[in-house]
Amino acid sequence: MTTLHVESVSIRFGGVQALTDVNFSVQKGEFVGLIGPNGAGKTTLLKIIAGILTPDTGRVMLEGEDVTRLPTAKRVRKGLAITHQIVRPFRSMTTLDNTALAAGYKITSNPLTAAFHWRRSQQSARAAEMLAKVGLAGLEDRDVSALPLGNLKRLEVARALALDPSIIILDEPLAGLNHREAERQADTLAALNAEGLTIVLIEHNLRELVRVSKRLLVLDGGKMIADGEPEHVMSDPAVREAYVGKADDHAAA
């Protein structure tokens, strides 16, 4: 069953063609990695899937339904969850409160209403369950402002899980983490996928991405240039030139 389908998506900003005829599908239960050099169009594609941008042509389908013109809140209620590279929790709240608030948002689509709703419901129990899934059990009452970056990244995943998504798209959840933290975070995502969660992971940490993902998509210059098993894709000369080669050139500059 297809969970996410991006069909012939293109968008231009002034004289810049940001995406050109991008096509791919994600099946239920898949773990898909999305890579590409800076400026490849990954962020633009993410914003189109999220509903922040509307493509000039093409469409986005969630669970077989065309959501191209729907706002973000309605996409969330239809099963889409997205985490962001820069974590923005409510820092005056505890980890449990942050996660319960996300669970309430799935119901109300309004953060302020959700803040009152979850206190009258059982959302806190679900929040505690999601925190345990990402390795934050025992930190339910910890103020978010006291959490290190690794735990904040885990909290971002817990908040997304609290939405009960059919698919979760993670934008660089390993960014800023040391080797051990990145490995733990990647293992957590792999475990969630093993439970049946559909995942799309946008990440620059190729070592961990290739280790845990089961399929890789590669964007370059706004075009999809590769789609396949991670090891096969990473050995593709076009991918090495577009992604690894450009990274090496940047490092040498």
Short mmCIF file of C-alpha atoms in Angstrom, two decimals:
data_model
loop_
_atom_site.label_atom_id
_atom_site.label_comp_id
_atom_site.label_asym_id
_atom_site.label_seq_id
_atom_site.Cartn_x
_atom_site.Cartn_y
_atom_site.Cartn_z
CA MET A 1 0.00 0.00 0.00
CA THR A 2 1.33 3.43 -0.97
CA THR A 3 1.55 5.84 1.98
CA LEU A 4 3.16 8.82 0.21
CA HIS A 5 3.20 9.53 -3.51
CA VAL A 6 4.91 12.56 -5.07
CA GLU A 7 3.96 12.87 -8.71
CA SER A 8 5.64 15.10 -11.32
CA VAL A 9 6.32 17.88 -8.80
CA SER A 10 8.02 21.02 -10.11
CA ILE A 11 8.42 24.49 -8.65
CA ARG A 12 10.26 27.64 -9.72
CA PHE A 13 11.31 30.64 -7.64
CA GLY A 14 11.83 33.57 -9.98
CA GLY A 15 14.48 32.45 -12.43
CA VAL A 16 15.50 29.40 -10.39
CA GLN A 17 13.98 25.99 -11.11
CA ALA A 18 14.09 24.47 -7.62
CA LEU A 19 12.47 21.13 -8.46
CA THR A 20 11.89 19.51 -11.84
CA ASP A 21 9.46 16.63 -12.39
CA VAL A 22 10.17 14.87 -9.09
CA ASN A 23 8.50 11.47 -8.79
CA PHE A 24 8.66 8.84 -6.04
CA SER A 25 6.44 6.72 -3.82
CA VAL A 26 6.88 5.39 -0.30
CA GLN A 27 5.15 2.15 0.58
CA LYS A 28 3.71 1.34 3.99
CA GLY A 29 6.43 0.14 6.34
CA GLU A 30 9.38 1.37 4.25
CA PHE A 31 12.46 3.13 5.65
CA VAL A 32 13.59 5.55 2.93
CA GLY A 33 16.59 7.87 3.08
CA LEU A 34 16.72 11.11 1.09
CA ILE A 35 20.11 12.67 0.35
CA GLY A 36 21.64 15.30 -1.89
CA PRO A 37 24.18 18.13 -1.81
CA ASN A 38 23.32 21.55 -0.42
CA GLY A 39 20.92 23.28 -2.78
CA ALA A 40 19.66 20.00 -4.23
CA GLY A 41 16.05 20.83 -3.36
CA LYS A 42 15.52 18.64 -0.28
CA THR A 43 14.12 21.45 1.87
CA THR A 44 11.84 22.65 -0.92
CA LEU A 45 10.53 19.13 -1.42
CA LEU A 46 9.94 18.75 2.32
CA LYS A 47 7.98 22.02 2.39
CA ILE A 48 5.82 20.86 -0.51
CA ILE A 49 5.06 17.56 1.22
CA ALA A 50 4.30 19.44 4.45
CA GLY A 51 1.97 21.89 2.75
CA ILE A 52 4.11 24.99 3.32
CA LEU A 53 4.67 25.39 -0.43
CA THR A 54 2.37 24.55 -3.33
CA PRO A 55 4.07 23.13 -6.44
CA ASP A 56 3.65 24.80 -9.83
CA THR A 57 2.85 21.40 -11.30
CA GLY A 58 2.33 17.90 -9.92
CA ARG A 59 0.64 16.62 -6.81
CA VAL A 60 1.19 15.04 -3.38
CA MET A 61 -0.86 12.03 -2.30
CA LEU A 62 -1.23 10.72 1.27
CA GLU A 63 -2.84 7.32 1.72
CA GLY A 64 -4.29 7.60 -1.79
CA GLU A 65 -5.79 11.07 -1.24
CA ASP A 66 -4.66 14.20 -3.09
CA VAL A 67 -3.49 16.67 -0.41
CA THR A 68 -1.65 19.09 -2.71
CA ARG A 69 -3.92 22.00 -1.79
CA LEU A 70 -4.50 21.09 1.84
CA PRO A 71 -2.90 23.10 4.69
CA THR A 72 -0.38 21.48 7.02
CA ALA A 73 -2.82 20.95 9.89
CA LYS A 74 -5.14 18.86 7.75
CA ARG A 75 -2.21 16.77 6.48
CA VAL A 76 -1.23 16.08 10.09
CA ARG A 77 -4.72 14.79 10.85
CA LYS A 78 -4.46 12.57 7.77
CA GLY A 79 -1.31 10.89 9.10
CA LEU A 80 1.70 13.07 8.24
CA ALA A 81 4.28 13.94 10.90
CA ILE A 82 7.49 15.91 10.33
CA THR A 83 10.40 16.59 12.66
CA HIS A 84 12.72 19.51 12.13
CA GLN A 85 16.49 19.91 12.21
CA ILE A 86 16.20 22.82 14.66
CA VAL A 87 14.24 21.52 17.64
CA ARG A 88 11.61 23.95 18.90
CA PRO A 89 9.82 22.47 21.92
CA PHE A 90 7.98 24.57 24.49
CA ARG A 91 10.94 25.17 26.79
CA SER A 92 8.84 26.23 29.77
CA MET A 93 7.20 22.80 29.83
CA THR A 94 8.28 19.30 30.80
CA THR A 95 9.07 16.54 28.30
CA LEU A 96 5.75 14.87 29.15
CA ASP A 97 3.76 18.08 28.68
CA ASN A 98 5.43 18.74 25.33
CA THR A 99 4.59 15.27 24.07
CA ALA A 100 1.04 15.28 25.43
CA LEU A 101 0.47 18.63 23.76
CA ALA A 102 1.44 17.11 20.43
CA ALA A 103 -1.02 14.27 20.98
CA GLY A 104 -3.75 16.81 21.69
CA TYR A 105 -2.88 18.73 18.54
CA LYS A 106 -3.78 15.70 16.42
CA ILE A 107 -7.29 16.00 17.82
CA THR A 108 -7.81 19.76 17.93
CA SER A 109 -5.46 21.15 15.22
CA ASN A 110 -4.96 24.14 17.52
CA PRO A 111 -2.03 24.24 19.99
CA LEU A 112 -3.86 26.45 22.49
CA THR A 113 -6.95 24.28 22.49
CA ALA A 114 -4.75 21.20 22.73
CA ALA A 115 -3.04 22.61 25.82
CA PHE A 116 -6.35 22.47 27.65
CA HIS A 117 -7.72 19.36 25.97
CA TRP A 118 -4.97 16.95 26.96
CA ARG A 119 -5.34 17.87 30.63
CA ARG A 120 -8.93 16.63 30.45
CA SER A 121 -8.01 13.45 28.64
CA GLN A 122 -5.65 10.49 28.81
CA GLN A 123 -3.08 11.95 26.40
CA SER A 124 -0.42 12.04 29.10
CA ALA A 125 -0.42 8.23 29.26
CA ARG A 126 0.21 8.04 25.52
CA ALA A 127 2.91 10.70 25.86
CA ALA A 128 4.74 8.62 28.48
CA GLU A 129 4.56 5.61 26.16
CA MET A 130 6.07 7.57 23.27
CA LEU A 131 8.85 8.95 25.46
CA ALA A 132 9.74 5.41 26.50
CA LYS A 133 9.89 4.34 22.84
CA VAL A 134 12.58 6.93 22.10
CA GLY A 135 14.64 6.28 25.24
CA LEU A 136 13.39 9.10 27.45
CA ALA A 137 11.64 7.00 30.11
CA GLY A 138 12.27 8.48 33.53
CA LEU A 139 12.61 12.01 32.16
CA GLU A 140 8.90 12.77 31.94
CA ASP A 141 9.05 15.52 34.56
CA ARG A 142 12.34 17.01 33.38
CA ASP A 143 12.16 20.60 32.16
CA VAL A 144 12.95 20.74 28.47
CA SER A 145 15.36 23.62 29.05
CA ALA A 146 17.60 21.22 31.02
CA LEU A 147 17.84 18.56 28.29
CA PRO A 148 21.01 18.09 26.21
CA LEU A 149 20.75 18.15 22.40
CA GLY A 150 20.62 14.36 22.05
CA ASN A 151 17.57 14.16 24.29
CA LEU A 152 15.95 17.12 22.57
CA LYS A 153 16.30 15.28 19.26
CA ARG A 154 14.64 12.25 20.85
CA LEU A 155 11.87 14.45 22.23
CA GLU A 156 11.21 15.75 18.73
CA VAL A 157 10.66 12.17 17.57
CA ALA A 158 8.40 11.41 20.55
CA ARG A 159 6.28 14.47 19.75
CA ALA A 160 5.90 13.27 16.18
CA LEU A 161 4.97 9.75 17.32
CA ALA A 162 2.30 11.20 19.61
CA LEU A 163 0.46 12.33 16.48
CA ASP A 164 -0.11 8.64 15.64
CA PRO A 165 1.24 9.15 12.10
CA SER A 166 1.03 6.83 9.13
CA ILE A 167 4.34 8.31 7.94
CA ILE A 168 7.03 10.37 9.67
CA ILE A 169 9.53 12.52 7.78
CA LEU A 170 12.63 13.43 9.78
CA ASP A 171 14.77 16.39 8.76
CA GLU A 172 18.37 15.74 9.87
CA PRO A 173 17.61 14.17 13.28
CA LEU A 174 21.31 13.27 13.66
CA ALA A 175 22.66 16.76 13.00
CA GLY A 176 24.87 18.07 15.81
CA LEU A 177 25.12 14.71 17.56
CA ASN A 178 28.37 12.94 18.34
CA HIS A 179 29.10 9.51 16.89
CA ARG A 180 27.59 7.54 19.78
CA GLU A 181 24.46 9.71 20.03
CA ALA A 182 23.93 9.54 16.26
CA GLU A 183 24.22 5.76 16.34
CA ARG A 184 21.70 5.49 19.19
CA GLN A 185 19.27 7.81 17.44
CA ALA A 186 19.57 5.85 14.20
CA ASP A 187 19.02 2.58 16.09
CA THR A 188 15.89 4.05 17.67
CA LEU A 189 14.51 4.97 14.25
CA ALA A 190 15.31 1.49 12.93
CA ALA A 191 13.45 -0.05 15.87
CA LEU A 192 10.41 2.13 15.20
CA ASN A 193 10.47 1.08 11.56
CA ALA A 194 10.69 -2.56 12.61
CA GLU A 195 7.42 -2.02 14.50
CA GLY A 196 5.80 -0.94 11.21
CA LEU A 197 6.29 2.84 11.17
CA THR A 198 6.86 4.29 7.69
CA ILE A 199 9.91 6.59 7.74
CA VAL A 200 11.53 9.05 5.35
CA LEU A 201 14.88 10.25 6.70
CA ILE A 202 16.60 13.34 5.29
CA GLU A 203 20.15 13.21 6.57
CA HIS A 204 23.76 14.20 5.83
CA ASN A 205 25.21 11.48 8.05
CA LEU A 206 25.75 8.95 5.28
CA ARG A 207 27.33 6.35 7.54
CA GLU A 208 24.23 5.99 9.70
CA LEU A 209 21.79 6.57 6.85
CA VAL A 210 23.21 3.75 4.75
CA ARG A 211 23.37 1.51 7.82
CA VAL A 212 19.70 1.77 8.81
CA SER A 213 17.71 2.78 5.73
CA LYS A 214 16.48 0.19 3.24
CA ARG A 215 16.20 2.46 0.23
CA LEU A 216 17.86 5.70 -0.87
CA LEU A 217 16.57 8.59 -2.96
CA VAL A 218 19.06 11.13 -4.31
CA LEU A 219 18.22 14.68 -5.36
CA ASP A 220 20.63 16.86 -7.32
CA GLY A 221 19.83 20.16 -8.96
CA GLY A 222 16.16 19.70 -8.19
CA LYS A 223 15.97 16.36 -10.02
CA MET A 224 15.73 12.82 -8.68
CA ILE A 225 18.84 11.08 -10.00
CA ALA A 226 18.78 7.77 -8.11
CA ASP A 227 16.39 5.47 -6.28
CA GLY A 228 17.35 2.05 -4.96
CA GLU A 229 19.13 -0.02 -2.33
CA PRO A 230 21.59 2.13 -0.32
CA GLU A 231 24.80 0.28 -1.24
CA HIS A 232 23.86 0.17 -4.92
CA VAL A 233 22.92 3.86 -4.98
CA MET A 234 26.10 4.96 -3.21
CA SER A 235 28.22 3.08 -5.77
CA ASP A 236 26.51 4.87 -8.66
CA PRO A 237 29.08 7.17 -10.35
CA ALA A 238 26.42 9.86 -10.92
CA VAL A 239 25.58 9.89 -7.22
CA ARG A 240 29.21 10.04 -6.17
CA GLU A 241 29.79 12.94 -8.53
CA ALA A 242 26.65 14.79 -7.44
CA TYR A 243 26.85 14.20 -3.70
CA VAL A 244 30.18 12.86 -2.45
CA GLY A 245 32.22 14.63 -5.10
CA LYS A 246 30.69 18.01 -4.40
CA ALA A 247 31.15 17.51 -0.67
CA ASP A 248 34.84 16.74 -1.25
CA ASP A 249 35.21 19.79 -3.46
CA HIS A 250 33.61 21.96 -0.77
CA ALA A 251 35.92 20.55 1.89
CA ALA A 252 38.96 21.26 -0.22
CA ALA A 253 37.93 24.84 -1.01
#
